[in-house]
């Protein structure tokens, strides 16, 4: 293998730059030519591909976002789009790809691999931490810390006004950010898609809190919560508890930005390196992850299709610790 390319695709995540830096430098260390594909699969189709040298990735480990930019490409979902992408790969003689992203990124990579046989290794980069085959995904820890910082601030104002706050955090289909933020922020309740919830349960929790003389309460709601979004749940709660002063806040994309935490920089560095080493060892069609501090390669098929279970004991813990 002489030439490899690196791309970031899907939602950006803090720590992706550390992974790019590691993949580029690991490639150069192993005497490979390294290319950066701009805007993920879109750039692969458009031919927006640039040679990267060591200096191109200096001074980025501490920066959020992705210097390679990211996109969600509809064209890559079509065979025509993927044919164009393959032409560009052949033109440059690229023999291996490091694809940094989440579920959608690996789905695209798996299809492309099957059609054209270009060895690809995935690096889990998503704030949602919803990929099977790794304890943590790049960006998750930073997103949780950003959400916690916001929650600490909301607590100040909630306490001053004796208010109930519903705070919605990201996580399209997963409650990982919500559960960690809820525990770290001392929430009264956490609502996640992995656990069935009801409005009655919310009312009981808030009423029990008031009975125990709690003046303010905070409920963290995952974006993917089945019952509805935090706005809907707060409106329902207001209808049933008109004597309580209830507010809601959606944290949104603020959770996707900012300087990566130490954990995300180190995770990104380890996985960027592991991806290149995996390619050189002849691996393909796998995601590099870290389980129990060891690098593990999991097939794209499993990382996409198997569900990483959320530890339900943590939900119980939130209830116990908020009495
Ligand atoms: O997958 C990461 C994530 O931030 C999800 O938590 C969220 O549902 C989604 O991306 C938002 O995506 P977009 O970039 O399209 O707003």
Coordinates of C-alpha atoms and ligand atoms in Angstrom, one line a residue:
X1 CA 0.0 0.0 0.0
X2 CA 1.5 3.4 -1.0
X3 CA -1.4 5.9 -1.0
X4 CA -4.2 6.3 1.5
X5 CA -6.9 9.0 1.9
X6 CA -8.6 10.3 5.0
X7 CA -12.2 11.7 5.2
X8 CA -14.6 12.9 7.8
X9 CA -18.3 12.5 7.2
X10 CA -21.7 13.0 9.0
X11 CA -22.0 15.2 12.1
X12 CA -18.7 16.7 13.2
X13 CA -17.3 15.8 16.6
X14 CA -14.6 17.4 18.8
X15 CA -11.5 15.2 18.5
X16 CA -11.9 14.5 14.8
X17 CA -8.9 16.7 14.1
X18 CA -6.8 14.7 16.5
X19 CA -7.8 11.6 14.5
X20 CA -7.0 13.2 11.2
X21 CA -3.6 14.3 12.5
X22 CA -2.9 10.8 13.8
X23 CA -3.9 9.1 10.6
X24 CA -1.9 11.6 8.4
X25 CA 1.2 11.3 10.6
X26 CA 1.0 7.5 11.0
X27 CA 0.7 7.3 7.2
X28 CA 3.8 9.5 6.6
X29 CA 5.7 7.6 9.3
X30 CA 5.0 4.4 7.3
X31 CA 6.2 6.1 4.1
X32 CA 2.7 6.4 2.6
X33 CA 1.4 9.3 0.5
X34 CA -1.6 10.7 2.4
X35 CA -4.6 12.6 0.9
X36 CA -7.4 14.5 2.6
X37 CA -10.8 14.2 1.0
X38 CA -12.8 17.5 1.6
X39 CA -16.4 17.2 2.8
X40 CA -16.5 13.5 3.1
X41 CA -18.1 11.4 0.3
X42 CA -19.2 14.6 -1.4
X43 CA -15.6 15.5 -1.9
X44 CA -14.8 12.0 -3.1
X45 CA -17.5 12.4 -5.8
X46 CA -16.4 16.0 -6.7
X47 CA -12.7 15.1 -6.7
X48 CA -11.9 17.6 -3.9
X49 CA -8.9 15.7 -2.7
X50 CA -5.6 17.2 -1.5
X51 CA -2.2 15.8 -0.7
X52 CA -1.5 16.3 3.0
X53 CA 1.9 16.7 4.6
X54 CA 2.9 16.7 8.3
X55 CA 2.7 20.5 8.6
X56 CA -0.9 20.5 7.2
X57 CA -2.0 18.8 10.5
X58 CA 0.1 20.8 12.9
X59 CA -1.7 22.9 15.5
X60 CA -5.1 21.2 15.1
X61 CA -5.2 18.7 17.9
X62 CA -6.7 21.2 20.2
X63 CA -9.4 22.4 17.7
X64 CA -13.0 21.4 17.5
X65 CA -14.7 20.7 14.2
X66 CA -12.8 19.0 11.3
X67 CA -10.3 20.7 9.1
X68 CA -11.4 18.3 6.3
X69 CA -15.0 19.6 6.6
X70 CA -17.9 17.3 6.7
X71 CA -21.2 16.7 4.8
X72 CA -24.0 14.2 4.4
X73 CA -24.0 13.2 0.7
X74 CA -27.2 12.1 -0.9
X75 CA -25.4 11.5 -4.2
X76 CA -23.1 8.9 -2.6
X77 CA -26.3 6.9 -1.8
X78 CA -26.7 6.4 -5.5
X79 CA -24.7 3.9 -7.7
X80 CA -23.9 6.8 -10.1
X81 CA -22.4 8.9 -7.4
X82 CA -20.3 6.0 -6.1
X83 CA -19.1 5.3 -9.6
X84 CA -17.8 8.9 -9.9
X85 CA -16.2 8.5 -6.5
X86 CA -14.4 5.3 -7.6
X87 CA -13.1 7.1 -10.8
X88 CA -11.4 9.7 -8.6
X89 CA -9.9 7.0 -6.4
X90 CA -8.5 5.3 -9.4
X91 CA -7.2 8.5 -10.9
X92 CA -5.1 9.2 -7.8
X93 CA -4.2 5.6 -7.2
X94 CA -5.6 5.6 -3.6
X95 CA -5.4 2.1 -2.1
X96 CA -6.9 2.5 1.3
X97 CA -9.4 4.9 3.1
X98 CA -9.7 6.0 6.7
X99 CA -13.3 7.1 7.2
X100 CA -14.0 9.0 10.4
X101 CA -17.7 9.3 11.3
X102 CA -20.7 7.5 12.6
X103 CA -23.3 5.0 11.5
X104 CA -24.1 6.7 8.1
X105 CA -20.4 7.0 7.3
X106 CA -19.8 3.3 7.9
X107 CA -22.9 2.3 5.9
X108 CA -21.5 4.2 2.9
X109 CA -18.0 2.8 3.4
X110 CA -19.4 -0.8 3.6
X111 CA -21.3 -0.4 0.3
X112 CA -18.4 1.2 -1.4
X113 CA -16.0 -1.5 -0.2
X114 CA -18.3 -4.3 -1.4
X115 CA -18.7 -2.6 -4.8
X116 CA -15.2 -1.7 -5.6
X117 CA -13.0 -3.5 -3.0
X118 CA -11.1 -0.4 -1.7
X119 CA -9.9 -1.4 1.8
X120 CA -11.5 1.0 4.3
X121 CA -11.2 1.3 8.0
X122 CA -13.6 3.3 10.1
X123 CA -12.8 5.6 13.1
X124 CA -15.8 6.2 15.3
X125 CA -16.4 9.9 15.4
X126 CA -19.8 11.0 16.7
X127 CA -20.9 12.8 19.9
X128 CA -23.7 10.2 20.3
X129 CA -21.5 7.3 21.5
X130 CA -23.9 5.0 19.7
X131 CA -21.5 2.7 17.9
X132 CA -21.1 -1.0 18.8
X133 CA -17.4 -2.0 19.1
X134 CA -16.0 0.8 21.1
X135 CA -16.5 1.9 24.7
X136 CA -16.4 5.5 23.6
X137 CA -16.7 7.4 20.3
X138 CA -14.7 10.5 19.6
X139 CA -16.5 13.7 20.7
X140 CA -18.8 12.1 23.2
X141 CA -16.8 13.2 26.3
X142 CA -16.5 16.8 25.1
X143 CA -20.2 16.9 24.3
X144 CA -21.0 15.6 27.8
X145 CA -18.7 18.2 29.4
X146 CA -20.3 21.0 27.3
X147 CA -23.8 19.9 28.3
X148 CA -22.7 19.7 31.9
X149 CA -21.3 23.2 31.8
X150 CA -24.7 24.4 30.5
X151 CA -26.6 22.4 33.1
X152 CA -24.6 23.9 36.0
X153 CA -25.6 27.3 34.7
X154 CA -29.2 26.4 34.3
X155 CA -29.2 25.0 37.9
X156 CA -28.2 28.4 39.2
X157 CA -31.1 30.2 37.7
X158 CA -33.5 27.3 38.4
X159 CA -32.6 27.4 42.0
X160 CA -33.0 31.2 42.2
X161 CA -36.5 31.1 40.8
X162 CA -37.6 27.7 42.3
X163 CA -38.2 26.4 38.8
X164 CA -38.4 23.1 37.1
X165 CA -36.3 22.8 34.0
X166 CA -36.4 20.3 31.1
X167 CA -33.1 20.3 29.3
X168 CA -32.9 18.5 25.9
X169 CA -29.5 17.2 24.9
X170 CA -28.4 15.6 21.6
X171 CA -28.6 11.9 20.7
X172 CA -30.6 11.0 17.7
X173 CA -31.4 7.4 18.7
X174 CA -29.4 7.1 21.8
X175 CA -29.4 8.3 25.4
X176 CA -25.7 8.2 26.2
X177 CA -25.2 11.9 26.3
X178 CA -28.4 12.3 28.4
X179 CA -27.5 9.7 31.0
X180 CA -24.0 10.9 31.6
X181 CA -25.1 14.5 31.7
X182 CA -27.9 13.6 34.0
X183 CA -25.7 11.8 36.5
X184 CA -22.9 14.5 36.3
X185 CA -25.5 17.3 36.6
X186 CA -27.4 15.7 39.5
X187 CA -30.7 15.6 37.5
X188 CA -33.9 14.4 39.1
X189 CA -34.7 12.3 36.1
X190 CA -33.3 11.3 32.8
X191 CA -35.5 10.4 29.8
X192 CA -33.9 8.2 27.1
X193 CA -35.1 6.2 24.1
X194 CA -33.7 3.0 25.6
X195 CA -36.1 3.2 28.5
X196 CA -39.9 3.5 28.5
X197 CA -41.2 6.7 30.0
X198 CA -44.6 8.2 30.7
X199 CA -45.9 11.7 31.5
X200 CA -47.4 10.2 34.7
X201 CA -43.8 9.1 35.7
X202 CA -42.6 12.7 35.1
X203 CA -45.4 14.1 37.2
X204 CA -44.8 11.6 40.0
X205 CA -41.1 12.5 40.1
X206 CA -41.7 16.2 40.2
X207 CA -44.5 16.0 42.8
X208 CA -42.4 13.7 45.0
X209 CA -39.6 16.2 44.8
X210 CA -41.9 19.0 45.9
X211 CA -43.2 16.8 48.8
X212 CA -39.6 16.4 49.9
X213 CA -39.3 20.2 49.9
X214 CA -37.1 20.4 46.7
X215 CA -37.4 24.0 45.4
X216 CA -36.0 23.3 41.9
X217 CA -35.7 20.2 39.7
X218 CA -34.0 19.3 36.5
X219 CA -35.0 16.7 34.0
X220 CA -32.6 15.8 31.1
X221 CA -34.3 14.6 28.0
X222 CA -32.5 12.9 25.1
X223 CA -33.3 14.2 21.7
X224 CA -34.4 10.7 20.6
X225 CA -36.8 10.2 23.6
X226 CA -39.9 8.2 22.4
X227 CA -42.4 10.2 24.4
X228 CA -41.6 13.4 22.5
X229 CA -39.1 16.3 22.6
X230 CA -38.4 18.4 25.8
X231 CA -40.8 21.1 24.6
X232 CA -43.7 18.7 24.2
X233 CA -43.0 17.1 27.6
X234 CA -42.7 20.4 29.4
X235 CA -46.1 21.6 27.9
X236 CA -47.7 18.4 29.1
X237 CA -46.1 18.8 32.6
X238 CA -47.3 22.4 32.8
X239 CA -50.9 21.3 32.0
X240 CA -50.8 18.8 34.8
X241 CA -48.8 20.8 37.3
X242 CA -50.1 24.4 36.8
X243 CA -48.7 25.5 40.2
X244 CA -45.1 24.7 39.2
X245 CA -43.0 27.2 37.3
X246 CA -41.7 25.1 34.4
X247 CA -39.2 26.1 31.7
X248 CA -37.3 24.2 29.0
X249 CA -34.1 24.6 27.1
X250 CA -32.7 22.8 24.1
X251 CA -28.9 22.8 24.1
X252 CA -28.5 21.8 20.4
X253 CA -25.4 22.2 18.3
X254 CA -23.4 23.9 21.0
X255 CA -22.7 20.3 22.1
X256 CA -20.9 19.6 18.8
X257 CA -18.3 22.3 19.0
X258 CA -15.5 23.4 21.2
X259 CA -12.0 22.3 22.1
X260 CA -11.9 18.5 22.6
X261 CA -11.2 17.2 26.1
X262 CA -8.0 15.3 26.9
X263 CA -10.0 12.1 26.6
X264 CA -11.2 12.9 23.1
X265 CA -7.8 14.0 21.9
X266 CA -6.2 10.8 23.1
X267 CA -9.0 8.6 21.8
X268 CA -8.8 10.4 18.4
X269 CA -5.0 10.0 18.3
X270 CA -5.1 6.3 19.2
X271 CA -7.8 5.4 16.8
X272 CA -6.3 7.5 13.9
X273 CA -3.1 5.5 14.4
X274 CA -5.0 2.2 14.8
X275 CA -6.8 2.8 11.5
X276 CA -3.6 3.2 9.5
X277 CA -1.9 0.3 11.2
X278 CA -5.0 -1.8 10.5
X279 CA -4.8 -0.9 6.8
X280 CA -1.1 -1.8 6.7
X281 CA -1.9 -5.2 8.4
X282 CA -4.3 -5.9 5.5
X283 CA -7.6 -5.2 7.4
X284 CA -10.6 -3.8 5.7
X285 CA -14.3 -3.4 6.2
X286 CA -13.8 -2.8 9.9
X287 CA -14.1 0.0 12.5
X288 CA -11.2 0.5 14.9
X289 CA -12.4 1.0 18.5
X290 CA -11.1 0.8 22.0
X291 CA -12.6 -1.7 24.5
X292 CA -11.1 -2.0 28.0
X293 CA -8.2 0.1 26.8
X294 CA -7.3 -2.3 24.0
X295 CA -7.6 -1.5 20.3
X296 CA -10.3 -3.8 18.8
X297 CA -11.4 -4.1 15.1
X298 CA -15.2 -4.7 14.6
X299 CA -16.8 -5.4 11.2
X300 CA -18.7 -2.5 9.7
X301 CA -21.7 -4.9 9.7
X302 CA -21.6 -5.4 13.5
X303 CA -20.7 -1.8 14.3
X304 CA -23.7 -0.6 12.3
X305 CA -26.2 -3.2 13.1
X306 CA -25.6 -4.2 16.7
X307 CA -26.9 -2.0 19.4
X308 CA -24.5 -0.9 22.1
X309 CA -26.6 -1.4 25.2
X310 CA -27.1 1.5 27.7
X311 CA -26.5 0.4 31.2
X312 CA -30.0 0.6 32.7
X313 CA -28.5 0.6 36.3
X314 CA -27.5 4.1 35.6
X315 CA -31.1 5.2 35.1
X316 CA -32.0 3.6 38.4
X317 CA -29.0 5.4 40.0
X318 CA -30.3 8.8 38.9
X319 CA -33.6 8.0 40.7
X320 CA -31.8 6.8 43.8
X321 CA -29.4 9.7 44.0
X322 CA -32.0 12.4 43.5
X323 CA -34.2 11.6 46.5
Ligands
LIG1 O1 -25.1 12.3 15.2 C1 -24.7 13.4 15.9 C2 -25.9 14.4 16.0 O2 -25.4 15.6 16.6 C3 -27.1 13.9 16.6 O3 -27.0 13.9 18.1 C4 -28.2 14.8 16.1 O4 -29.4 14.1 16.0 C5 -27.7 15.0 14.7 O5 -26.3 14.8 14.7 C6 -27.9 16.4 14.1 O6 -27.4 16.5 12.8 P1 -27.3 17.7 11.9 O7 -25.9 18.0 11.7 O8 -27.9 17.3 10.6 O9 -28.0 18.9 12.6

